[in-house]
Amino acid sequence: MTNKKVRTNSQHNHMCFILNMIIISFWFLSLGVFSYALFQVNIIPNKYLVIGYGVILLSTCIFLYMMFQSSKKIIKCFAYIIVVFSSLLFIYSTTYLNNTYHFFQSTQTKEHNTLTYSVVVLEVNSYNEITSLENKTISYLDDEYREALKQGLSSQITYKESLASEFGILPDQLLNSEVDAICLEESYLALITEEIEEFSVLTKVIHTFEVKEKQNISSENSEIPIPIIQEPFILYISGIDQYGSVNSARGRSDVNQLVIVNPKTNHILLVNTPRDYYVPLADTGGKKDKLTHAGIYGINKSIKTLEKLYDIDINHYLRVNFNTL
C-alpha cells in the first residue's frame, strides 16, 4: 500500500514537473519573441531596458522558486497564473510592436511619388471608356507631373493635348465644352467636387490610372544625411484632410507641425502653423494664399513654403491622413 502511494506521488510530481517545464518554456519563448520585436523597433533607451529586464530576471527567479520549491498549492497556482498571464501579455504586446515597426518602415523615404488620376467627361457625352477619347482633346495641369501623366495616357490612346496653368481652369473648360475631357489628380478632383456643387452630377469618371514620378528633395540640406541620434534635426508633420491612401503627393495640409528635436539636450520643440495662415507660397513670386493650399501642389510646396517662412531647413517629413490616424 505504501509503495503504491509512493508511486502515485512520484507520478504526480513527474506530471507537475512536465507541466512546469511546458509553462516555463512557453514563457521564455514569448519573452524571446517580445524581446526581438522590442529591439527591432529600437525606441526604448538602454537604461530603461536594463531596469526592465532586471525586474523581469528577478521576477523569473521568484516565480521559478514558487513553482518548483513551494509546497503550498495556492502559491503554485498563483505562480502559474502570473506566468501564463505575463506570457499572453508578451504575445499581445508583440503584435503592437510589430505594427509599430511596420509603420516606421512605411514612413521611410520613397523613391517615387504616386498620384492617382481620373479622366473626367460630361455626363451627357457618350464617352464611357478611355478608348472613346481617341483623337479627342484632353486637358490637364502643366506641372512637374505632366510628362509622367502624358505617358500614362499615351499608352492607352492617341489624343490632343491641352494644358492649363491652374487646376481651377480645368472644370470650366469641361463644363463649357472647350475640351472633350480633363484629367485630374484625386486631390484636385475632391476639391473641385466640394467647390462646385453640381460637378459630380454633370460629369462622370471613365478611367483612372496611377502615375509615378521620381521624388524631388525640397532643400539642398535635405540631401545630407543627418545623424539624428547626435545632431538636431527638423521633422515636418503634414496632416491631410482626406481618407484613402496617403501615397498621393498632394492634398490640403490642414495640420502643419514642425518638430525640432535636439538629441544633445533631450528637448523637443513643437511649432504649429495654423492652416489658414496667409503666407507667400514658394515658387510663386511672393503670391500669398492659405498655408493649407500649399499641399494641393504637393508636399514639396508645403516644405519649401515653411522653410522660407521660418528661414530653416526641414530634414524629414511625415504625411498622415484620416486613415493613417
mmCIF file with all atom_site columns, C-alpha atoms in Angstrom, residues 26-42 44 49 52-53 56 86-98:
data_model
loop_
_atom_site.group_PDB
_atom_site.id
_atom_site.type_symbol
_atom_site.label_atom_id
_atom_site.label_alt_id
_atom_site.label_comp_id
_atom_site.label_asym_id
_atom_site.label_entity_id
_atom_site.label_seq_id
_atom_site.pdbx_PDB_ins_code
_atom_site.Cartn_x
_atom_site.Cartn_y
_atom_site.Cartn_z
_atom_site.occupancy
_atom_site.B_iso_or_equiv
_atom_site.pdbx_formal_charge
_atom_site.auth_seq_id
_atom_site.auth_comp_id
_atom_site.auth_asym_id
_atom_site.auth_atom_id
_atom_site.pdbx_PDB_model_num
ATOM 1  C CA . PHE A 1 26 ? 6.153  28.928 -23.254 1.00 0.00 ? 26 PHE A CA 1
ATOM 2  C CA . TRP A 1 27 ? 7.038  31.893 -21.054 1.00 0.00 ? 27 TRP A CA 1
ATOM 3  C CA . PHE A 1 28 ? 10.661 32.078 -22.286 1.00 0.00 ? 28 PHE A CA 1
ATOM 4  C CA . LEU A 1 29 ? 9.521  31.673 -25.894 1.00 0.00 ? 29 LEU A CA 1
ATOM 5  C CA . SER A 1 30 ? 7.017  34.527 -25.601 1.00 0.00 ? 30 SER A CA 1
ATOM 6  C CA . LEU A 1 31 ? 9.644  36.678 -23.851 1.00 0.00 ? 31 LEU A CA 1
ATOM 7  C CA . GLY A 1 32 ? 12.132 35.937 -26.641 1.00 0.00 ? 32 GLY A CA 1
ATOM 8  C CA . VAL A 1 33 ? 9.666  36.925 -29.365 1.00 0.00 ? 33 VAL A CA 1
ATOM 9  C CA . PHE A 1 34 ? 8.719  40.047 -27.439 1.00 0.00 ? 34 PHE A CA 1
ATOM 10 C CA . SER A 1 35 ? 12.386 40.987 -26.927 1.00 0.00 ? 35 SER A CA 1
ATOM 11 C CA . TYR A 1 36 ? 13.138 40.539 -30.626 1.00 0.00 ? 36 TYR A CA 1
ATOM 12 C CA . ALA A 1 37 ? 10.251 42.850 -31.575 1.00 0.00 ? 37 ALA A CA 1
ATOM 13 C CA . LEU A 1 38 ? 11.252 45.369 -28.897 1.00 0.00 ? 38 LEU A CA 1
ATOM 14 C CA . PHE A 1 39 ? 14.869 45.584 -30.031 1.00 0.00 ? 39 PHE A CA 1
ATOM 15 C CA . GLN A 1 40 ? 13.751 45.706 -33.662 1.00 0.00 ? 40 GLN A CA 1
ATOM 16 C CA . VAL A 1 41 ? 11.650 48.800 -33.009 1.00 0.00 ? 41 VAL A CA 1
ATOM 17 C CA . ASN A 1 42 ? 14.539 50.295 -31.012 1.00 0.00 ? 42 ASN A CA 1
ATOM 18 C CA . ILE A 1 44 ? 13.408 52.324 -25.610 1.00 0.00 ? 44 ILE A CA 1
ATOM 19 C CA . LEU A 1 49 ? 15.861 48.321 -20.954 1.00 0.00 ? 49 LEU A CA 1
ATOM 20 C CA . GLY A 1 52 ? 13.078 46.457 -17.226 1.00 0.00 ? 52 GLY A CA 1
ATOM 21 C CA . TYR A 1 53 ? 14.987 43.254 -17.872 1.00 0.00 ? 53 TYR A CA 1
ATOM 22 C CA . ILE A 1 56 ? 11.973 40.500 -15.365 1.00 0.00 ? 56 ILE A CA 1
ATOM 23 C CA . SER A 1 86 ? 2.614  37.519 -18.499 1.00 0.00 ? 86 SER A CA 1
ATOM 24 C CA . SER A 1 87 ? 3.239  35.157 -21.443 1.00 0.00 ? 87 SER A CA 1
ATOM 25 C CA . LEU A 1 88 ? -0.030 36.206 -23.061 1.00 0.00 ? 88 LEU A CA 1
ATOM 26 C CA . LEU A 1 89 ? 0.833  39.853 -22.328 1.00 0.00 ? 89 LEU A CA 1
ATOM 27 C CA . PHE A 1 90 ? 4.205  39.445 -24.081 1.00 0.00 ? 90 PHE A CA 1
ATOM 28 C CA . ILE A 1 91 ? 2.490  37.972 -27.153 1.00 0.00 ? 91 ILE A CA 1
ATOM 29 C CA . TYR A 1 92 ? -0.171 40.677 -27.161 1.00 0.00 ? 92 TYR A CA 1
ATOM 30 C CA . SER A 1 93 ? 2.471  43.412 -26.853 1.00 0.00 ? 93 SER A CA 1
ATOM 31 C CA . THR A 1 94 ? 4.495  41.849 -29.656 1.00 0.00 ? 94 THR A CA 1
ATOM 32 C CA . THR A 1 95 ? 1.656  42.424 -32.117 1.00 0.00 ? 95 THR A CA 1
ATOM 33 C CA . TYR A 1 96 ? 1.664  46.141 -31.295 1.00 0.00 ? 96 TYR A CA 1
ATOM 34 C CA . LEU A 1 97 ? 5.441  46.333 -31.562 1.00 0.00 ? 97 LEU A CA 1
ATOM 35 C CA . ASN A 1 98 ? 5.281  44.668 -34.972 1.00 0.00 ? 98 ASN A CA 1
#
